[in-house]
Structure formats: structure tokens, C-alpha cells
mmCIF file with all atom_site columns, C-alpha atoms in Angstrom:
data_model
loop_
_atom_site.group_PDB
_atom_site.id
_atom_site.type_symbol
_atom_site.label_atom_id
_atom_site.label_alt_id
_atom_site.label_comp_id
_atom_site.label_asym_id
_atom_site.label_entity_id
_atom_site.label_seq_id
_atom_site.pdbx_PDB_ins_code
_atom_site.Cartn_x
_atom_site.Cartn_y
_atom_site.Cartn_z
_atom_site.occupancy
_atom_site.B_iso_or_equiv
_atom_site.pdbx_formal_charge
_atom_site.auth_seq_id
_atom_site.auth_comp_id
_atom_site.auth_asym_id
_atom_site.auth_atom_id
_atom_site.pdbx_PDB_model_num
ATOM 1   C CA . MET A 1 1   ? 0.364   0.246  0.367  1.00 0.00 ? 1   MET A CA 1
ATOM 2   C CA . ASN A 1 2   ? 0.914   3.500  -1.141 1.00 0.00 ? 2   ASN A CA 1
ATOM 3   C CA . ARG A 1 3   ? 0.348   7.025  1.232  1.00 0.00 ? 3   ARG A CA 1
ATOM 4   C CA . ARG A 1 4   ? 0.151   9.929  0.157  1.00 0.00 ? 4   ARG A CA 1
ATOM 5   C CA . SER A 1 5   ? -0.897  12.628 2.237  1.00 0.00 ? 5   SER A CA 1
ATOM 6   C CA . PHE A 1 6   ? -2.857  16.148 1.303  1.00 0.00 ? 6   PHE A CA 1
ATOM 7   C CA . LYS A 1 7   ? -3.186  19.046 3.587  1.00 0.00 ? 7   LYS A CA 1
ATOM 8   C CA . LEU A 1 8   ? -6.671  20.188 4.658  1.00 0.00 ? 8   LEU A CA 1
ATOM 9   C CA . GLY A 1 9   ? -6.140  23.311 6.777  1.00 0.00 ? 9   GLY A CA 1
ATOM 10  C CA . TRP A 1 10  ? -5.156  21.834 9.987  1.00 0.00 ? 10  TRP A CA 1
ATOM 11  C CA . PHE A 1 11  ? -4.929  18.771 9.288  1.00 0.00 ? 11  PHE A CA 1
ATOM 12  C CA . PHE A 1 12  ? -3.379  16.145 6.849  1.00 0.00 ? 12  PHE A CA 1
ATOM 13  C CA . LEU A 1 13  ? -6.038  13.837 4.890  1.00 0.00 ? 13  LEU A CA 1
ATOM 14  C CA . VAL A 1 14  ? -3.562  10.569 4.482  1.00 0.00 ? 14  VAL A CA 1
ATOM 15  C CA . ALA A 1 15  ? -5.143  8.293  1.680  1.00 0.00 ? 15  ALA A CA 1
ATOM 16  C CA . GLU A 1 16  ? -4.066  4.927  1.004  1.00 0.00 ? 16  GLU A CA 1
ATOM 17  C CA . PHE A 1 17  ? -3.036  3.489  -2.576 1.00 0.00 ? 17  PHE A CA 1
ATOM 18  C CA . GLY A 1 18  ? -3.477  -0.052 -3.464 1.00 0.00 ? 18  GLY A CA 1
ATOM 19  C CA . ARG A 1 19  ? -2.040  -1.882 -6.936 1.00 0.00 ? 19  ARG A CA 1
ATOM 20  C CA . ARG A 1 20  ? -4.811  -0.161 -9.036 1.00 0.00 ? 20  ARG A CA 1
ATOM 21  C CA . GLY A 1 21  ? -4.675  2.880  -7.865 1.00 0.00 ? 21  GLY A CA 1
ATOM 22  C CA . PHE A 1 22  ? -7.457  4.613  -5.261 1.00 0.00 ? 22  PHE A CA 1
ATOM 23  C CA . VAL A 1 23  ? -9.242  2.311  -3.687 1.00 0.00 ? 23  VAL A CA 1
ATOM 24  C CA . PRO A 1 24  ? -12.266 3.671  -1.970 1.00 0.00 ? 24  PRO A CA 1
ATOM 25  C CA . ARG A 1 25  ? -13.038 2.230  1.658  1.00 0.00 ? 25  ARG A CA 1
ATOM 26  C CA . ALA A 1 26  ? -13.518 3.638  5.110  1.00 0.00 ? 26  ALA A CA 1
ATOM 27  C CA . SER A 1 27  ? -9.982  2.774  6.518  1.00 0.00 ? 27  SER A CA 1
ATOM 28  C CA . SER A 1 28  ? -8.851  4.644  3.526  1.00 0.00 ? 28  SER A CA 1
ATOM 29  C CA . PHE A 1 29  ? -9.014  8.074  5.129  1.00 0.00 ? 29  PHE A CA 1
ATOM 30  C CA . LYS A 1 30  ? -7.284  9.238  8.077  1.00 0.00 ? 30  LYS A CA 1
ATOM 31  C CA . LEU A 1 31  ? -7.552  12.795 9.727  1.00 0.00 ? 31  LEU A CA 1
ATOM 32  C CA . VAL A 1 32  ? -4.228  13.848 11.199 1.00 0.00 ? 32  VAL A CA 1
ATOM 33  C CA . HIS A 1 33  ? -3.592  17.056 13.390 1.00 0.00 ? 33  HIS A CA 1
ATOM 34  C CA . HIS A 1 34  ? -0.944  19.238 11.690 1.00 0.00 ? 34  HIS A CA 1
ATOM 35  C CA . HIS A 1 35  ? 1.710   19.415 14.169 1.00 0.00 ? 35  HIS A CA 1
ATOM 36  C CA . HIS A 1 36  ? 4.507   21.737 12.428 1.00 0.00 ? 36  HIS A CA 1
ATOM 37  C CA . GLU A 1 37  ? 2.607   25.265 12.679 1.00 0.00 ? 37  GLU A CA 1
ATOM 38  C CA . LYS A 1 38  ? 1.734   26.791 16.103 1.00 0.00 ? 38  LYS A CA 1
ATOM 39  C CA . ARG A 1 39  ? -1.725  29.103 15.666 1.00 0.00 ? 39  ARG A CA 1
ATOM 40  C CA . ARG A 1 40  ? -3.516  30.392 18.519 1.00 0.00 ? 40  ARG A CA 1
ATOM 41  C CA . GLN A 1 41  ? -6.856  28.559 18.338 1.00 0.00 ? 41  GLN A CA 1
ATOM 42  C CA . PHE A 1 42  ? -10.138 30.542 19.693 1.00 0.00 ? 42  PHE A CA 1
ATOM 43  C CA . GLN A 1 43  ? -12.833 29.251 21.086 1.00 0.00 ? 43  GLN A CA 1
ATOM 44  C CA . ALA A 1 44  ? -15.928 30.193 19.340 1.00 0.00 ? 44  ALA A CA 1
ATOM 45  C CA . SER A 1 45  ? -18.040 30.991 22.667 1.00 0.00 ? 45  SER A CA 1
ATOM 46  C CA . SER A 1 46  ? -15.128 34.118 23.185 1.00 0.00 ? 46  SER A CA 1
ATOM 47  C CA . LEU A 1 47  ? -15.895 35.049 18.925 1.00 0.00 ? 47  LEU A CA 1
ATOM 48  C CA . LEU A 1 48  ? -19.426 34.695 18.863 1.00 0.00 ? 48  LEU A CA 1
ATOM 49  C CA . LYS A 1 49  ? -20.898 36.552 22.199 1.00 0.00 ? 49  LYS A CA 1
ATOM 50  C CA . ALA A 1 50  ? -19.292 40.632 21.809 1.00 0.00 ? 50  ALA A CA 1
ATOM 51  C CA . LYS A 1 51  ? -21.484 42.295 23.583 1.00 0.00 ? 51  LYS A CA 1
ATOM 52  C CA . PRO A 1 52  ? -23.697 45.238 21.978 1.00 0.00 ? 52  PRO A CA 1
ATOM 53  C CA . LYS A 1 53  ? -22.179 48.754 21.949 1.00 0.00 ? 53  LYS A CA 1
ATOM 54  C CA . ARG A 1 54  ? -23.120 50.707 25.345 1.00 0.00 ? 54  ARG A CA 1
ATOM 55  C CA . GLY A 1 55  ? -22.965 54.294 26.868 1.00 0.00 ? 55  GLY A CA 1
ATOM 56  C CA . THR A 1 56  ? -22.019 57.220 25.508 1.00 0.00 ? 56  THR A CA 1
ATOM 57  C CA . ALA A 1 57  ? -21.989 55.132 21.733 1.00 0.00 ? 57  ALA A CA 1
ATOM 58  C CA . VAL A 1 58  ? -25.386 54.672 21.340 1.00 0.00 ? 58  VAL A CA 1
ATOM 59  C CA . ASP A 1 59  ? -26.709 58.393 22.350 1.00 0.00 ? 59  ASP A CA 1
ATOM 60  C CA . SER A 1 60  ? -25.475 59.192 18.843 1.00 0.00 ? 60  SER A CA 1
ATOM 61  C CA . TYR A 1 61  ? -27.893 56.668 16.921 1.00 0.00 ? 61  TYR A CA 1
ATOM 62  C CA . GLN A 1 62  ? -30.916 57.719 15.171 1.00 0.00 ? 62  GLN A CA 1
ATOM 63  C CA . THR A 1 63  ? -34.135 57.513 17.661 1.00 0.00 ? 63  THR A CA 1
ATOM 64  C CA . VAL A 1 64  ? -37.357 55.328 15.869 1.00 0.00 ? 64  VAL A CA 1
ATOM 65  C CA . ALA A 1 65  ? -40.518 55.070 17.094 1.00 0.00 ? 65  ALA A CA 1
ATOM 66  C CA . VAL A 1 66  ? -42.014 51.293 17.012 1.00 0.00 ? 66  VAL A CA 1
ATOM 67  C CA . ASN A 1 67  ? -46.014 51.489 16.718 1.00 0.00 ? 67  ASN A CA 1
ATOM 68  C CA . CYS A 1 68  ? -48.304 48.349 16.599 1.00 0.00 ? 68  CYS A CA 1
ATOM 69  C CA . ASN A 1 69  ? -49.135 47.412 13.470 1.00 0.00 ? 69  ASN A CA 1
ATOM 70  C CA . GLY A 1 70  ? -52.924 46.715 14.474 1.00 0.00 ? 70  GLY A CA 1
ATOM 71  C CA . CYS A 1 71  ? -54.206 49.916 16.218 1.00 0.00 ? 71  CYS A CA 1
ATOM 72  C CA . ARG A 1 72  ? -50.757 52.187 15.397 1.00 0.00 ? 72  ARG A CA 1
ATOM 73  C CA . THR A 1 73  ? -50.069 52.953 18.600 1.00 0.00 ? 73  THR A CA 1
ATOM 74  C CA . ARG A 1 74  ? -46.659 54.282 19.806 1.00 0.00 ? 74  ARG A CA 1
ATOM 75  C CA . LEU A 1 75  ? -44.936 51.589 22.136 1.00 0.00 ? 75  LEU A CA 1
ATOM 76  C CA . PHE A 1 76  ? -42.116 52.758 22.667 1.00 0.00 ? 76  PHE A CA 1
ATOM 77  C CA . ARG A 1 77  ? -39.275 55.019 20.680 1.00 0.00 ? 77  ARG A CA 1
ATOM 78  C CA . TYR A 1 78  ? -35.658 52.762 19.917 1.00 0.00 ? 78  TYR A CA 1
ATOM 79  C CA . LYS A 1 79  ? -32.124 54.230 19.614 1.00 0.00 ? 79  LYS A CA 1
ATOM 80  C CA . LYS A 1 80  ? -31.140 52.196 16.447 1.00 0.00 ? 80  LYS A CA 1
ATOM 81  C CA . LYS A 1 81  ? -28.245 52.436 14.631 1.00 0.00 ? 81  LYS A CA 1
ATOM 82  C CA . ASN A 1 82  ? -29.456 52.512 10.726 1.00 0.00 ? 82  ASN A CA 1
ATOM 83  C CA . GLY A 1 83  ? -32.467 54.746 11.726 1.00 0.00 ? 83  GLY A CA 1
ATOM 84  C CA . THR A 1 84  ? -35.393 52.598 9.762  1.00 0.00 ? 84  THR A CA 1
ATOM 85  C CA . LYS A 1 85  ? -32.871 51.358 6.895  1.00 0.00 ? 85  LYS A CA 1
ATOM 86  C CA . SER A 1 86  ? -33.032 48.005 8.025  1.00 0.00 ? 86  SER A CA 1
ATOM 87  C CA . ASN A 1 87  ? -36.034 45.401 9.689  1.00 0.00 ? 87  ASN A CA 1
ATOM 88  C CA . LEU A 1 88  ? -36.064 46.000 13.421 1.00 0.00 ? 88  LEU A CA 1
ATOM 89  C CA . ILE A 1 89  ? -35.491 42.221 14.866 1.00 0.00 ? 89  ILE A CA 1
ATOM 90  C CA . LYS A 1 90  ? -34.675 42.670 18.502 1.00 0.00 ? 90  LYS A CA 1
ATOM 91  C CA . CYS A 1 91  ? -34.511 45.893 20.761 1.00 0.00 ? 91  CYS A CA 1
ATOM 92  C CA . PHE A 1 92  ? -32.049 45.768 23.611 1.00 0.00 ? 92  PHE A CA 1
ATOM 93  C CA . VAL A 1 93  ? -34.151 47.016 26.645 1.00 0.00 ? 93  VAL A CA 1
ATOM 94  C CA . GLU A 1 94  ? -31.273 49.711 27.455 1.00 0.00 ? 94  GLU A CA 1
ATOM 95  C CA . ARG A 1 95  ? -31.545 51.391 24.278 1.00 0.00 ? 95  ARG A CA 1
ATOM 96  C CA . ILE A 1 96  ? -35.254 52.250 24.862 1.00 0.00 ? 96  ILE A CA 1
ATOM 97  C CA . VAL A 1 97  ? -36.218 55.668 25.191 1.00 0.00 ? 97  VAL A CA 1
ATOM 98  C CA . VAL A 1 98  ? -38.804 56.099 28.113 1.00 0.00 ? 98  VAL A CA 1
ATOM 99  C CA . ASP A 1 99  ? -42.093 57.935 26.915 1.00 0.00 ? 99  ASP A CA 1
ATOM 100 C CA . SER A 1 100 ? -43.862 59.632 29.606 1.00 0.00 ? 100 SER A CA 1
ATOM 101 C CA . ASP A 1 101 ? -46.510 58.983 27.609 1.00 0.00 ? 101 ASP A CA 1
ATOM 102 C CA . ASP A 1 102 ? -47.693 55.825 28.238 1.00 0.00 ? 102 ASP A CA 1
ATOM 103 C CA . GLU A 1 103 ? -47.495 54.655 32.221 1.00 0.00 ? 103 GLU A CA 1
ATOM 104 C CA . ALA A 1 104 ? -48.271 51.005 31.271 1.00 0.00 ? 104 ALA A CA 1
ATOM 105 C CA . MET A 1 105 ? -45.725 50.661 28.688 1.00 0.00 ? 105 MET A CA 1
ATOM 106 C CA . GLN A 1 106 ? -43.046 52.008 31.121 1.00 0.00 ? 106 GLN A CA 1
ATOM 107 C CA . GLU A 1 107 ? -44.373 49.928 33.848 1.00 0.00 ? 107 GLU A CA 1
ATOM 108 C CA . GLN A 1 108 ? -43.877 46.649 31.416 1.00 0.00 ? 108 GLN A CA 1
ATOM 109 C CA . ILE A 1 109 ? -40.195 48.158 30.975 1.00 0.00 ? 109 ILE A CA 1
ATOM 110 C CA . SER A 1 110 ? -39.298 48.273 34.018 1.00 0.00 ? 110 SER A CA 1
ATOM 111 C CA . HIS A 1 111 ? -40.448 45.099 35.644 1.00 0.00 ? 111 HIS A CA 1
ATOM 112 C CA . HIS A 1 112 ? -40.244 42.765 32.882 1.00 0.00 ? 112 HIS A CA 1
ATOM 113 C CA . ALA A 1 113 ? -37.094 43.676 31.268 1.00 0.00 ? 113 ALA A CA 1
ATOM 114 C CA . GLY A 1 114 ? -35.186 40.927 32.679 1.00 0.00 ? 114 GLY A CA 1
ATOM 115 C CA . GLU A 1 115 ? -38.171 38.053 32.556 1.00 0.00 ? 115 GLU A CA 1
ATOM 116 C CA . GLU A 1 116 ? -36.893 35.343 30.178 1.00 0.00 ? 116 GLU A CA 1
ATOM 117 C CA . SER A 1 117 ? -40.773 34.409 28.824 1.00 0.00 ? 117 SER A CA 1
ATOM 118 C CA . TYR A 1 118 ? -42.853 37.179 29.112 1.00 0.00 ? 118 TYR A CA 1
ATOM 119 C CA . GLU A 1 119 ? -44.263 38.037 26.664 1.00 0.00 ? 119 GLU A CA 1
ATOM 120 C CA . TRP A 1 120 ? -44.697 42.307 25.719 1.00 0.00 ? 120 TRP A CA 1
ATOM 121 C CA . LYS A 1 121 ? -48.129 43.070 25.016 1.00 0.00 ? 121 LYS A CA 1
ATOM 122 C CA . CYS A 1 122 ? -49.642 46.459 23.514 1.00 0.00 ? 122 CYS A CA 1
ATOM 123 C CA . THR A 1 123 ? -51.386 48.389 25.852 1.00 0.00 ? 123 THR A CA 1
ATOM 124 C CA . ASN A 1 124 ? -53.913 49.894 23.473 1.00 0.00 ? 124 ASN A CA 1
ATOM 125 C CA . CYS A 1 125 ? -55.461 46.368 21.748 1.00 0.00 ? 125 CYS A CA 1
ATOM 126 C CA . ASP A 1 126 ? -53.394 44.121 23.969 1.00 0.00 ? 126 ASP A CA 1
ATOM 127 C CA . ALA A 1 127 ? -51.743 42.528 20.805 1.00 0.00 ? 127 ALA A CA 1
ATOM 128 C CA . THR A 1 128 ? -48.304 40.350 21.536 1.00 0.00 ? 128 THR A CA 1
ATOM 129 C CA . PHE A 1 129 ? -46.042 41.670 19.488 1.00 0.00 ? 129 PHE A CA 1
ATOM 130 C CA . GLY A 1 130 ? -42.834 40.750 21.196 1.00 0.00 ? 130 GLY A CA 1
ATOM 131 C CA . ARG A 1 131 ? -40.453 38.047 23.561 1.00 0.00 ? 131 ARG A CA 1
ATOM 132 C CA . SER A 1 132 ? -38.222 39.098 26.129 1.00 0.00 ? 132 SER A CA 1
ATOM 133 C CA . ALA A 1 133 ? -35.152 37.437 25.611 1.00 0.00 ? 133 ALA A CA 1
ATOM 134 C CA . MET A 1 134 ? -31.231 37.534 26.790 1.00 0.00 ? 134 MET A CA 1
ATOM 135 C CA . ILE A 1 135 ? -29.279 38.126 23.970 1.00 0.00 ? 135 ILE A CA 1
ATOM 136 C CA . ARG A 1 136 ? -25.107 37.808 24.707 1.00 0.00 ? 136 ARG A CA 1
ATOM 137 C CA . GLY A 1 137 ? -26.068 38.763 27.852 1.00 0.00 ? 137 GLY A CA 1
ATOM 138 C CA . LEU A 1 138 ? -28.147 41.730 27.886 1.00 0.00 ? 138 LEU A CA 1
ATOM 139 C CA . PRO A 1 139 ? -32.496 42.136 28.126 1.00 0.00 ? 139 PRO A CA 1
ATOM 140 C CA . ALA A 1 140 ? -34.066 42.256 24.796 1.00 0.00 ? 140 ALA A CA 1
ATOM 141 C CA . ILE A 1 141 ? -37.321 41.772 23.706 1.00 0.00 ? 141 ILE A CA 1
ATOM 142 C CA . LYS A 1 142 ? -37.132 39.918 20.482 1.00 0.00 ? 142 LYS A CA 1
ATOM 143 C CA . LEU A 1 143 ? -40.140 41.063 18.003 1.00 0.00 ? 143 LEU A CA 1
ATOM 144 C CA . ILE A 1 144 ? -42.429 38.866 16.501 1.00 0.00 ? 144 ILE A CA 1
ATOM 145 C CA . GLY A 1 145 ? -42.807 39.662 12.424 1.00 0.00 ? 145 GLY A CA 1
ATOM 146 C CA . GLY A 1 146 ? -45.619 41.701 11.047 1.00 0.00 ? 146 GLY A CA 1
ATOM 147 C CA . LYS A 1 147 ? -46.325 43.120 14.692 1.00 0.00 ? 147 LYS A CA 1
ATOM 148 C CA . THR A 1 148 ? -44.664 46.146 14.559 1.00 0.00 ? 148 THR A CA 1
ATOM 149 C CA . ARG A 1 149 ? -43.722 49.027 12.739 1.00 0.00 ? 149 ARG A CA 1
ATOM 150 C CA . MET A 1 150 ? -41.163 51.040 12.765 1.00 0.00 ? 150 MET A CA 1
ATOM 151 C CA . THR A 1 151 ? -41.263 54.725 11.464 1.00 0.00 ? 151 THR A CA 1
ATOM 152 C CA . LYS A 1 152 ? -38.903 58.076 11.904 1.00 0.00 ? 152 LYS A CA 1
ATOM 153 C CA . LYS A 1 153 ? -39.404 59.514 15.735 1.00 0.00 ? 153 LYS A CA 1
#
């Protein structure tokens, strides 16, 4: 048997060749770790769990109004990075600008922001527009598609 190895990133693929050429079998392949290069490997958890921007960096973001799609009531105002250019999928509770207009929504934001399974409802028509979630370690609202409409301030 003749062995040939092919480099595949961090591993070598070792293939065995017989007299008639390559014979595909389950035992024909072996993945062998490449020890010659010393590169630092990062864990996926440290790369994928970057915290969203906070504090004074968020103050420069545009403020958009999040309205109920059924009754057009303004639910809250939110600091969004690129304004109304892209869809609103999730809202970090820290970035919600508190309105003094709607006391019931203000109470929902202050009391239920950290709860994991709380369902957010419109104060006017009682329609569920989102669910509480922890995203990258921060409390957020996952918005249900088609239940809210985003407009400029």
C-alpha cells in the first residue's frame, strides 16, 4: 500500500492507494492533526458573544418610533444604529427611550425587562408584539414579524 497525504487546513488527509490506484474504503482515509504550525486557536464562544455597544456610543444613534401594526399606537422609542434602513428584529432594553406618554408600557419595560418568558403586549389593543430574551448577556425584546411598524421619531 502506498500512502499520500494532502493538507486540509489544520489537518492532513492521509489516503491509501493500492495496486490499481485509489480504492475508496472507510479505512482509506485518516485525519491527522498538523503539528508543525503553532497557531493560536480561539474558542467560538469568545468570538460569538461580543456585547452590543453601550453608553455614549448609543446616544448618537437615530431614534425611531416602534408602533403597533394593528392600532398604530406608539409602543416606545428606540435608539437604532442605522435608523429605518433595515428591519427591527430585536430591541435591547437599554436602548429603549422611556416615554412619559404611556405609563403602562413604561411599567412593562421597568418590571419585566429581565424576565425570560414574558410576552410583550400593546397597551391599547392587547396584541402580543414580542417576547423577552437574553441576547449576548443583555435583556432584549425579540419582536414578532408583522406585529410592529417602525417610523421616524
